[in-house]
Coordinates of C-alpha atoms in Angstrom, one line a residue:
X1 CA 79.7 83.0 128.9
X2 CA 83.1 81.6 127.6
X3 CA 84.1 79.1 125.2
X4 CA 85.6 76.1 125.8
X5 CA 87.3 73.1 123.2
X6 CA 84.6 70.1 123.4
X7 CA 87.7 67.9 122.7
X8 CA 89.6 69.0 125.9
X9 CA 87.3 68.6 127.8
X10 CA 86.5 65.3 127.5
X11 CA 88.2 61.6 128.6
X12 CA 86.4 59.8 125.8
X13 CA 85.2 60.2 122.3
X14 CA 82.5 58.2 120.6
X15 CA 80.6 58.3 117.6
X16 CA 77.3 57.3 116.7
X17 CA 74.7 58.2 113.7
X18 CA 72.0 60.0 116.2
X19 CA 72.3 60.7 119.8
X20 CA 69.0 61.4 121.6
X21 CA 68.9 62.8 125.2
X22 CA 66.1 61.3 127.0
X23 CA 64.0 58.4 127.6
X24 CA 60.2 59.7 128.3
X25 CA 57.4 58.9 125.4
X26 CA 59.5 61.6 123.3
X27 CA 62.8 60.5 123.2
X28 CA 61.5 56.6 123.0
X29 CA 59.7 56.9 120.3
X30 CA 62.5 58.9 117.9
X31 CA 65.2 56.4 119.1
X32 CA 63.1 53.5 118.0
X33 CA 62.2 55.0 114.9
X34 CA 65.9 55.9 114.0
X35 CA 67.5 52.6 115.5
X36 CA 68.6 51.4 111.9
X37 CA 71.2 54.4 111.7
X38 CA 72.7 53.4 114.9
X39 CA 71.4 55.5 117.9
X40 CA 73.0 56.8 121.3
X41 CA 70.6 57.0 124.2
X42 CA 71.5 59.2 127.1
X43 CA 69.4 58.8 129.9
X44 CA 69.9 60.8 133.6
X45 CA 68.3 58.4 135.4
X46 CA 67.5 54.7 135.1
X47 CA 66.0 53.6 131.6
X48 CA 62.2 53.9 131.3
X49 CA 61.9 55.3 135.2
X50 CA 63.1 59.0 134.6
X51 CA 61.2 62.1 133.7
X52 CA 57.3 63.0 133.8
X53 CA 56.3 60.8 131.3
X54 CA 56.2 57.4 133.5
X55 CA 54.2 59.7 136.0
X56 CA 51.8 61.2 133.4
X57 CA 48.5 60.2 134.7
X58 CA 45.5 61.8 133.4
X59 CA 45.9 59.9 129.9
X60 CA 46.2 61.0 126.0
X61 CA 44.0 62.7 123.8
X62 CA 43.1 61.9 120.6
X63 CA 39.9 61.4 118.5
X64 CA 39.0 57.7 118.5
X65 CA 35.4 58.1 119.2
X66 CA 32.2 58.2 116.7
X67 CA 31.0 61.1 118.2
X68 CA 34.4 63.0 118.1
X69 CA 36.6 64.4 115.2
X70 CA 40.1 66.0 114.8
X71 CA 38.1 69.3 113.9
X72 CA 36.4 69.0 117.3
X73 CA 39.8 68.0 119.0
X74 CA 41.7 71.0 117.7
X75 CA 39.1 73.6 118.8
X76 CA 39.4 72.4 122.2
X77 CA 43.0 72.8 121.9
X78 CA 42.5 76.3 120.3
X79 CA 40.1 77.3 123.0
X80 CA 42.8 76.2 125.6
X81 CA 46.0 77.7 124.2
X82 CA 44.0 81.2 124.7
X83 CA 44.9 82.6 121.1
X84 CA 48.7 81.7 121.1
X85 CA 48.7 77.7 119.3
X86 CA 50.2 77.4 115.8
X87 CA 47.2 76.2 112.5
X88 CA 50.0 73.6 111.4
X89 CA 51.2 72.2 114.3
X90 CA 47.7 71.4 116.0
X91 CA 46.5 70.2 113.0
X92 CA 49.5 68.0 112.7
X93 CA 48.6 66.9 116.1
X94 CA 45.2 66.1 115.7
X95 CA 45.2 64.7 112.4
X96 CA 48.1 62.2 113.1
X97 CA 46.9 61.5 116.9
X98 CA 44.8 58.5 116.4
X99 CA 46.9 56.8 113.9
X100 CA 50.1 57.2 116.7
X101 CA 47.9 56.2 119.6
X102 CA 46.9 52.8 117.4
X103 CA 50.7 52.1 116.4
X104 CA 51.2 52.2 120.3
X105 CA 48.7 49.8 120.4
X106 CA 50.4 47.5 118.5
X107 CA 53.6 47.7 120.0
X108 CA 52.1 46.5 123.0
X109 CA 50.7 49.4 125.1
X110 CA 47.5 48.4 127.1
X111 CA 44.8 50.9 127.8
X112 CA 41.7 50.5 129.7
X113 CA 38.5 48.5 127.8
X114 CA 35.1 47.8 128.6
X115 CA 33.7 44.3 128.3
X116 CA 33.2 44.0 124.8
X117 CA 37.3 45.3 124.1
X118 CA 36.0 48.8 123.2
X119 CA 38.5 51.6 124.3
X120 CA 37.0 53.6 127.7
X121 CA 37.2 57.2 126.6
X122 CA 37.1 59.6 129.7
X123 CA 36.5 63.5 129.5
X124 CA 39.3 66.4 131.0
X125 CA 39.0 70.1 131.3
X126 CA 38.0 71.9 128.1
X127 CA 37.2 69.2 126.5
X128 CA 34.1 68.8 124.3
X129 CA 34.1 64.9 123.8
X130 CA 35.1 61.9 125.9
X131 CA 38.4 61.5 124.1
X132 CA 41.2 60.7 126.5
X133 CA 42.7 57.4 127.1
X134 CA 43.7 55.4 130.1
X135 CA 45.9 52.9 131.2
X136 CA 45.4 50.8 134.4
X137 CA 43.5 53.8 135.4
X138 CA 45.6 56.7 136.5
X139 CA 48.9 55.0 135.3
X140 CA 49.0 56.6 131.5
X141 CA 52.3 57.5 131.1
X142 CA 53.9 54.5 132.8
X143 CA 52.2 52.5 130.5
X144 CA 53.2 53.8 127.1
X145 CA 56.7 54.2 128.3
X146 CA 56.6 50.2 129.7
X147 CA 55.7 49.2 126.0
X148 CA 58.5 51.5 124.3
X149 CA 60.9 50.3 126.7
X150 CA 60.5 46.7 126.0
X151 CA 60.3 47.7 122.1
X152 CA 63.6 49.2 122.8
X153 CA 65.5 46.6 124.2
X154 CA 64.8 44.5 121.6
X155 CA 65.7 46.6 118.7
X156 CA 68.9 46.5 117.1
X157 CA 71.0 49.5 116.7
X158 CA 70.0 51.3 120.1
X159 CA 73.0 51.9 122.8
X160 CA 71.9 53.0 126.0
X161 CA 73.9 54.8 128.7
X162 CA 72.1 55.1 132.0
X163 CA 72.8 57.6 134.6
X164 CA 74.2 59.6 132.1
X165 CA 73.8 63.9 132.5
X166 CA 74.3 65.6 129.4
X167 CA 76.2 68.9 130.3
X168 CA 77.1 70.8 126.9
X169 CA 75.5 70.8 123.4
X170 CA 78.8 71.1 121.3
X171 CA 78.9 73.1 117.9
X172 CA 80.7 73.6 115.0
X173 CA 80.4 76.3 112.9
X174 CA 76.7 76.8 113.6
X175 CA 76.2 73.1 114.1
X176 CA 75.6 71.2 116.3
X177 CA 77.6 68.0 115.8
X178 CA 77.2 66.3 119.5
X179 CA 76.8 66.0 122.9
X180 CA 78.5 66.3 125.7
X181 CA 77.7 64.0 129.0
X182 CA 79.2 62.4 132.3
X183 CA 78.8 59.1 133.2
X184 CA 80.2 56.2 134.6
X185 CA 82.7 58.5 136.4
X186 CA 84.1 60.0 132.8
X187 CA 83.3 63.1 130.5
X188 CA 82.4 61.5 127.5
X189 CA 82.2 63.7 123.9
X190 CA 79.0 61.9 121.9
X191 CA 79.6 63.1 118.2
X192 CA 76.9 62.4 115.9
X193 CA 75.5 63.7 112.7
X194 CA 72.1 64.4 115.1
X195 CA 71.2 65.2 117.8
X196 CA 68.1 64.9 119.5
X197 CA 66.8 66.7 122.9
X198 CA 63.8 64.9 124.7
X199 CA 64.8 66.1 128.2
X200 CA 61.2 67.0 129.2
X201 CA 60.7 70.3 131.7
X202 CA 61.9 72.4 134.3
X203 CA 59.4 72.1 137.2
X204 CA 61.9 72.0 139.3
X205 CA 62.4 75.7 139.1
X206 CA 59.6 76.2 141.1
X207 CA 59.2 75.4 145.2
X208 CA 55.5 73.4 144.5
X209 CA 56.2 71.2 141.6
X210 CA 54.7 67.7 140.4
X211 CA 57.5 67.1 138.4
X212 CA 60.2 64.8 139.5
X213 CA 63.7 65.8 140.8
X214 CA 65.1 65.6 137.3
X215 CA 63.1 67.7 136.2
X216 CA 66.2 70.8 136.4
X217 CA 65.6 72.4 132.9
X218 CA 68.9 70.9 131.4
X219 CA 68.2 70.3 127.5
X220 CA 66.4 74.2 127.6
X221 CA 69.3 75.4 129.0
X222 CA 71.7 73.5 127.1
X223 CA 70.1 74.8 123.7
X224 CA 70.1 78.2 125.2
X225 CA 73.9 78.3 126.0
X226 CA 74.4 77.0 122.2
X227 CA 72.2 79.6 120.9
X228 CA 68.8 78.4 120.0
X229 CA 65.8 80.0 119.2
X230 CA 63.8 79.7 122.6
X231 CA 59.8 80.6 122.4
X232 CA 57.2 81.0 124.8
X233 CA 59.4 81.4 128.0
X234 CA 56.6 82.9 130.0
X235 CA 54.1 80.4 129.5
X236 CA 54.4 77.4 132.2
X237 CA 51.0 75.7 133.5
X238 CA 50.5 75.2 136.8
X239 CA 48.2 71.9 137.8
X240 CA 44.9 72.8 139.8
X241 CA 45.2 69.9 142.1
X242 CA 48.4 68.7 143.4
X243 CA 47.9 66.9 146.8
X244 CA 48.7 69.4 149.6
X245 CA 51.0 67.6 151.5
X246 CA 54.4 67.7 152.9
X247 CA 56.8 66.3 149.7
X248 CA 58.7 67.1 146.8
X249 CA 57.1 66.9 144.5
X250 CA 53.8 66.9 145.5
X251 CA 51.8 63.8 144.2
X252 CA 49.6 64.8 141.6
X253 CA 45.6 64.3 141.4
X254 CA 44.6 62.9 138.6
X255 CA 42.1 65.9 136.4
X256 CA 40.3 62.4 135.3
X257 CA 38.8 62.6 139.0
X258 CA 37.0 65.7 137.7
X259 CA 36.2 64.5 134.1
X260 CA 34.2 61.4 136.5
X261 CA 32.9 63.9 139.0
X262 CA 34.5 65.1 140.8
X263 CA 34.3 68.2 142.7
X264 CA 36.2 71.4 144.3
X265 CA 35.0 72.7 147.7
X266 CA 36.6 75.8 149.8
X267 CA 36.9 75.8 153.5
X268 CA 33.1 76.2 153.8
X269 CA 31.9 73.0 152.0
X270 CA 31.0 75.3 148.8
X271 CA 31.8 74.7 145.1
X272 CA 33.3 77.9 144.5
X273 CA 33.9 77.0 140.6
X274 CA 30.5 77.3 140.0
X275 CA 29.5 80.9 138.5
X276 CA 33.0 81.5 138.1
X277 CA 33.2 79.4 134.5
X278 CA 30.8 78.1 132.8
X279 CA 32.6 74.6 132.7
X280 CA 32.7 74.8 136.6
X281 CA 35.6 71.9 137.4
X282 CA 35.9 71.6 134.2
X283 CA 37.4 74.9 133.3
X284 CA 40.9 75.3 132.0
X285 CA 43.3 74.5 133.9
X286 CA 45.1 78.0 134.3
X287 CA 41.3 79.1 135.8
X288 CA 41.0 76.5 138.3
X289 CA 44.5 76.9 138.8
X290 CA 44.3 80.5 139.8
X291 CA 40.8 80.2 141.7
X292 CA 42.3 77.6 144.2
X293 CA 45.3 80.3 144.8
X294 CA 43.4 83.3 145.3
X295 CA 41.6 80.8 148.1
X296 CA 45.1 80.5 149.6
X297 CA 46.0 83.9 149.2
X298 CA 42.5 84.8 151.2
X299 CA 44.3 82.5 154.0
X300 CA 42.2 79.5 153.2
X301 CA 42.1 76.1 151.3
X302 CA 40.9 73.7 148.7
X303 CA 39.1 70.1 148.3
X304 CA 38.4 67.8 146.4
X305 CA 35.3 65.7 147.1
X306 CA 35.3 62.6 145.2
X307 CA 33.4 60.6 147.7
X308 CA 30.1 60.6 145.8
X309 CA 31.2 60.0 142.0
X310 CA 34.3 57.8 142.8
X311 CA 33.8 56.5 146.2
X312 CA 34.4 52.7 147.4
X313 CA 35.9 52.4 143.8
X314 CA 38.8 54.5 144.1
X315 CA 41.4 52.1 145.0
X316 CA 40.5 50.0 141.9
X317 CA 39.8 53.2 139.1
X318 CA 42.4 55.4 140.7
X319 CA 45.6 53.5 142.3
X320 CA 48.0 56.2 142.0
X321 CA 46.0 58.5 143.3
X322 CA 44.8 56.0 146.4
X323 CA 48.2 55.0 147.5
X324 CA 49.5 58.8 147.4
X325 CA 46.6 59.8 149.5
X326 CA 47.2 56.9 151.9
X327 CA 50.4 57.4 152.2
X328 CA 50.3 60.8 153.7
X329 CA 47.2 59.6 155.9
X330 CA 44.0 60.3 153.6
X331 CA 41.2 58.5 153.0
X332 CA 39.5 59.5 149.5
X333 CA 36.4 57.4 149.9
X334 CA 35.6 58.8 153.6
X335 CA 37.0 62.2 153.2
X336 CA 37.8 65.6 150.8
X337 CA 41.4 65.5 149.1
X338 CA 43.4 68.8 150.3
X339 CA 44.6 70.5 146.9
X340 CA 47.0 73.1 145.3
X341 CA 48.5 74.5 142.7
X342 CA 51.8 73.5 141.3
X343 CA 54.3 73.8 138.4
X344 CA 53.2 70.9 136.1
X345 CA 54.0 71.6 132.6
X346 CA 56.0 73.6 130.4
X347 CA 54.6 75.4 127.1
X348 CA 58.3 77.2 127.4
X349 CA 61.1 75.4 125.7
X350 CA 63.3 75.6 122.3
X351 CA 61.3 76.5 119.0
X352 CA 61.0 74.1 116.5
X353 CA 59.4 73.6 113.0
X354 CA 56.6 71.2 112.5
X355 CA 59.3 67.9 112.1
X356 CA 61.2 69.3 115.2
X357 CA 64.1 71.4 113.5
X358 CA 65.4 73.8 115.9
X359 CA 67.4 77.0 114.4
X360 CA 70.8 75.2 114.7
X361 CA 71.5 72.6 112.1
X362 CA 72.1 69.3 113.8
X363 CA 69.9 70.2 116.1
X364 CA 66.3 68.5 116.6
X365 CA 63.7 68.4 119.8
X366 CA 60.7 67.0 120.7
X367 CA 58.5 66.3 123.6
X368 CA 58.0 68.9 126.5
X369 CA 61.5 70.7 125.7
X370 CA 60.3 72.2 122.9
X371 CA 58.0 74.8 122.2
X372 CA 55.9 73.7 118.9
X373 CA 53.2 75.9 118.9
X374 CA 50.6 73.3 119.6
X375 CA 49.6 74.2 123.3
X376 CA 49.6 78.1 122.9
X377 CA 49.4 79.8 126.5
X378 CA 47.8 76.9 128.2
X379 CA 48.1 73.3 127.6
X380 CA 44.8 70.8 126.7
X381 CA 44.8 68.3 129.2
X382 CA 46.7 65.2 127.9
X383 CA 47.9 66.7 125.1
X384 CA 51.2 66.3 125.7
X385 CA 51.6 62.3 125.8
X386 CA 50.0 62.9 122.2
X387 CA 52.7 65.8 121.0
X388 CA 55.1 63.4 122.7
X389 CA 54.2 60.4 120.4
X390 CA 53.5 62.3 116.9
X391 CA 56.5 64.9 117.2
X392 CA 58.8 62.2 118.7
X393 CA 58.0 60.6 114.9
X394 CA 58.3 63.2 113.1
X395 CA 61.7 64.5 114.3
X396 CA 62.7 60.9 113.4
X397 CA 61.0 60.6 110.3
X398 CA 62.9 64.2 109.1
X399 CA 66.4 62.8 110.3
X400 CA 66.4 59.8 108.3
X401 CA 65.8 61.6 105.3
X402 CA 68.4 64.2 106.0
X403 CA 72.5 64.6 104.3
X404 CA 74.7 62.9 107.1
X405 CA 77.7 63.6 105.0
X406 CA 78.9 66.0 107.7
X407 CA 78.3 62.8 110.4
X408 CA 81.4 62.9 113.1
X409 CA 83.0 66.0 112.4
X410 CA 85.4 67.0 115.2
X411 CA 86.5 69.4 116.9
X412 CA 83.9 71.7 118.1
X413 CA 82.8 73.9 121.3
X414 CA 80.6 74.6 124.1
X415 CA 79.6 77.6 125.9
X416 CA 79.5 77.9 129.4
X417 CA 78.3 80.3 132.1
X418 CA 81.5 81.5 133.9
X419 CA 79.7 83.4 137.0
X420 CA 77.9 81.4 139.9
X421 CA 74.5 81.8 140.4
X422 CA 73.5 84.6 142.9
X423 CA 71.0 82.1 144.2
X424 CA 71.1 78.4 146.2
X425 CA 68.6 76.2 144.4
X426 CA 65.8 76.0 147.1
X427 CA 65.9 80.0 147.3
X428 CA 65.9 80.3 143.8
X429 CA 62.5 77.8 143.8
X430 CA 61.5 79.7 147.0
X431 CA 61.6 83.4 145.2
X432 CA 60.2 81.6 141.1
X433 CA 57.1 81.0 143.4
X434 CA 56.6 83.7 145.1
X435 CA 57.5 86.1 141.9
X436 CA 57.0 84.0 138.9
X437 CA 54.4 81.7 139.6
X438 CA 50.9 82.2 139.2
X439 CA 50.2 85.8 139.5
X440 CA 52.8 88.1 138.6
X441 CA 53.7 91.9 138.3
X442 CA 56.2 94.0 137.1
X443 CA 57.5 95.2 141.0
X444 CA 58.2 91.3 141.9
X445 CA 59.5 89.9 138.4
X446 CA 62.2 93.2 138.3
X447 CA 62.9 92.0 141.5
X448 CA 63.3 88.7 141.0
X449 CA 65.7 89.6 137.9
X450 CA 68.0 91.9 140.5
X451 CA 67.8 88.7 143.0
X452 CA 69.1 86.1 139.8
X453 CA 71.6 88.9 138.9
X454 CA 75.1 87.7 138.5
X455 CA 78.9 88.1 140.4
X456 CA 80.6 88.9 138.0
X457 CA 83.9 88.2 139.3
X458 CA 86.0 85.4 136.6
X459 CA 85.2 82.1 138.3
X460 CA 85.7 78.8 136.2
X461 CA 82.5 76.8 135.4
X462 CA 81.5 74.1 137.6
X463 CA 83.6 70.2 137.0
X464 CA 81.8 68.2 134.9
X465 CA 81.1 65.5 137.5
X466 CA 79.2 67.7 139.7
X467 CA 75.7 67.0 138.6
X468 CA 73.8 69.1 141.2
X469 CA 75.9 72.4 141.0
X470 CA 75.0 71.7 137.3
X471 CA 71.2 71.2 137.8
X472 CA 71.8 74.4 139.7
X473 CA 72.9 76.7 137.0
X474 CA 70.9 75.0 134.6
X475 CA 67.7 76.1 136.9
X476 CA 69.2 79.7 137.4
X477 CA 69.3 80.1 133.6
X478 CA 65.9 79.2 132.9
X479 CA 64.7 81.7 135.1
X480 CA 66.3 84.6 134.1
X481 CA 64.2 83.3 131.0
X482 CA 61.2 82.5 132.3
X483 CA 61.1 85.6 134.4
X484 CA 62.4 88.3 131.8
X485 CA 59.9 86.9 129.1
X486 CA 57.2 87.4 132.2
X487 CA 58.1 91.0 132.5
X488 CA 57.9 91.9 128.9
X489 CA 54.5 90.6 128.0
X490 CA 52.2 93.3 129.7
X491 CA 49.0 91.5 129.7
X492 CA 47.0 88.3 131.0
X493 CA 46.4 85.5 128.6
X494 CA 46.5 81.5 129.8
X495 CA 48.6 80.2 132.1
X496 CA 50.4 83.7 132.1
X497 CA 48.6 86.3 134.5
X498 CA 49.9 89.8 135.2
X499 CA 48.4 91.7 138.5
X500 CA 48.8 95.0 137.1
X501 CA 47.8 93.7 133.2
X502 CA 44.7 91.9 134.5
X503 CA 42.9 92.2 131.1
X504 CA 43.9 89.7 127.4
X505 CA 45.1 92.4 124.7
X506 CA 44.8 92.0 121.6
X507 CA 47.7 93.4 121.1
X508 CA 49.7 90.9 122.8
X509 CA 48.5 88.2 120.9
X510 CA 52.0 87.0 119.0
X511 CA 54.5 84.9 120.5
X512 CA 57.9 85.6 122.1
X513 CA 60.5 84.2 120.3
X514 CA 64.3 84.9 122.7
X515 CA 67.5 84.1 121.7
X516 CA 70.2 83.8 124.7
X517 CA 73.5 85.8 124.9
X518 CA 74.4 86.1 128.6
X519 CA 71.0 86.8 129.4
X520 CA 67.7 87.5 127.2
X521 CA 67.4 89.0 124.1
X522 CA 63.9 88.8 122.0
X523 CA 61.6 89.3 119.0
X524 CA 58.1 89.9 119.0
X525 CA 56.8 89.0 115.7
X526 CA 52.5 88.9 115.0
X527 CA 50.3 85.3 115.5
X528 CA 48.4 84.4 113.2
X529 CA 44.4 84.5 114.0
X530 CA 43.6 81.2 115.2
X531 CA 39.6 80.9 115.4
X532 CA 36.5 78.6 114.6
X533 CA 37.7 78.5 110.8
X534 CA 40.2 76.1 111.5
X535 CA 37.7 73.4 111.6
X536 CA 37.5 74.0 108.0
X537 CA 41.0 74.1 106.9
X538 CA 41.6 71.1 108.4
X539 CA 38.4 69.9 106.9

């Protein structure tokens, strides 16, 4: 890498107190809690329709029922994250959940009730209770960002910049002291006394992916070139049911069909997740996940039968769902829903404290970015609209108790990858798949580090306005992450499954925490136990 003068490099300079990168439930909800210091918002897309949270559809967990508890909410997240989640962090999660979800409420969000106003609670994968909350069905995410958006364009102090691709965290002597970004045809410098990345996942990385186009990895990377503490590289979830069709990204199937009945049937008309967990459908997602492929792998295929516990209803309980099946000639109600696996969700991403401190000073994250030790090795189902919403708050609720006497400070630098990557992006997605998806070994993932190797002839970085030659390289350096963290954990434990370490080791049962200088370098400190006694700490 080589460093570069922020200052040069830019046609513009602006301040502001905060900057946040991003405008999914994450980045919303920190903006509008720090609007009174004055807040930049950069957004790669149009405001309120980029990144997954808009297509989030399965809903948000938290424990608003009788019969349910935070206790019972965090042992489900425990059970999930397959020995790897964080005491504090979940409990921060759980704890604070309900009282986030009800504050959405009164901003204006509108989820699903039953005739008398109650809230209708449906049931996900590894889940114990009937906790998860919907919106117009199978239209979650768009939802709660539809409410934060109009929050946000009434609240003073927020300045939004649309279209806008952030390309370079910039530091100062260890801090970060802004941002980067090109839009409106200009390099613009952002200085600010914080800065916050909400810039959601890297799906893209990967050739089967629900996540949208955007998705290219660009806040990891970023705080990877500055020199952040990265965690949990190896650990991406792949979604059981994506609709096997012809698109990217594949539409994704709701797990809510299965929490209502849903069922999965091989080639033969059998359900082949019965006897293989005990939950059946209702099994962790990395299970089902990796069921369905060994299906493919044997040359055949998945469904999923919602005719009998859905049927005539489905356009009205399950409209996203409906007009993605029509749409590519499918008829729910009549017929089995072909199904695959595909890169959903992220448990990778830059390590933060419980109020979303990264290791650089000026540096906060929240949302899917950031690896906070809540989902361990395999996410809970719609947990992470609920990290989204009580992280995004507590990132904001640390910054505006912070010293901003170092607010502005100019000039500073950015690092940058001088050689090209050795890969085009839809071979590099091709190869991730193949090598790095979900089962791996040690022949394919050295492999796949020899075929992301780089030229290393001197070339100059690529311009500023060329967003997808950036997307590009930001892609090619997560997956020298992704895919070196793969090789060095030599066992099978969630969403991460080695061929030739079939078996969960005790041994292995710490995180990876990597720092990035020109490629990988890690630490492999103990975990904690995490077992049934945390129902009575956080008792």
């Amino acid at each position: 890498m080589k460093t570069y003068d922020a200052t040069a490099l830019a046609d513009e300079v602006r301040s502001a107190g905060v900057v946040v990168v991003g405008t999914g439930v994450a980045g919303l909800t920190a903006a509008l809690e720090l609007a009174p210091l004055g807040v930049t918002v950069l957004t790669k897309t149009r405001f309120g329709a980029g990144g997954s949270s808009p297509w989030a559809q399965g809903g948000i967990a938290a424990a608003m029922s009788a019969d349910d508890s935070p206790e019972l909410h965090a042992l489900d997240t425990a059970a999930a994250g397959a020995g790897l989640c964080e005491r504090g962090p979940v409990a921060t999660l759980v704890q604070e959940g309900p009282g986030r979800v009800r504050d959405l409420i009164d901003l204006g969000a509108r989820f699903d009730r039953g005739d008398l106003g109650e809230l209708l609670l449906g049931r996900e994968g590894a889940h114990q209770r009937r906790r998860v909350l919907h919106a117009q069905g199978d239209a979650t995410g768009a939802e709660m960002v539809r409410a934060l958006v109009d929050a946000a364009l009434v609240r003073p102090g927020l300045e939004v910049f649309e279209h806008a691709f952030a390309t370079d965290l910039v530091v100062r002597d260890g801090r970060v002291i802004g941002v980067l970004a090109t839009h409106g045809g200009r390099t613009v410098l952002h200085r600010a006394s914080a800065v916050v990345l909400a810039t959601g996942g890297f799906g893209q990385v990967y050739a089967r992916t629900t996540n949208p186009v955007e998705n290219t990895g660009d806040g990891l990377a970023m705080a990877a070139r500055a020199g952040a503490r990265l965690a949990d590289l190896e650990m991406v979830q792949f979604h059981p049911t994506a609709l096997a069709v012809a698109s990217d990204p594949l539409p994704l199937v709701t797990e809510a069909l299965r929490g209502e009945g849903a069922v999965l049937l091989d080639d033969d008309g059998r359900r082949f997740m019965v006897g293989l967990h005990p939950q059946a459908e209702l099994a962790p997602r990395d299970v089902v996940a990796r069921a369905i492929w060994g299906l493919q792998d044997d040359g055949g295929g998945a469904r999923l039968d919602a005719r009998d516990a859905v049927g005539d209803a489905f356009p009205e309980r399950f409209p996203t769902v409906w007009g993605a099946c029509r749409r590519h000639g499918i008829d729910p109600i009549r017929e089995p829903i072909p199904v695959t696996p595909a890169a959903h969700y992220a448990m990778a991403g830059v390590a933060v404290d419980g109020y979303g401190r990264s290791s650089l000073d000026g540096l906060w994250a929240c949302g899917e970015v950031t690896a906070t030790g809540v989902h361990g090795a395999n996410r809970l189902a719609s947990n992470s609209l609920l990290e989204a919403l009580v992280f995004g708050a507590r990132v904001a609720a640390d910054i505006q108790g912070m010293d901003s006497s170092s607010a502005g400070r100019v000039p500073g630098t950015v690092r940058r990858e001088t050689s090209p990557p050795a890969l085009d992006r839809s071979d590099l997605r091709r190869w991730m798949w193949r090598r790095a998806g979900l089962v791996r070994d040690r022949v394919g993932l050295e492999g796949l580090l020899d075929l992301l190797g780089t030229d290393r002839r001197a070339t100059e970085p690529a311009g500023d306005h060329d967003v997808h030659r950036a997307e590009t390289r930001n892609l090619w350096t997560v997956a020298r992450l992704v895919t070196a963290a793969a090789l060095v954990r030599r066992e099978s434990r969630g969403s991460h499954h080695r061929r030739d370490f079939p078996e969960t080791d005790l041994v292995w049962r710490r995180r990876l925490f990597w720092t990035y200088r020109d490629g990988p370098a890690g630490e492999l400190p103990l975990q904690k136990t995490f077992d049934a006694d945390l129902a009575r700490e956080i008792a």
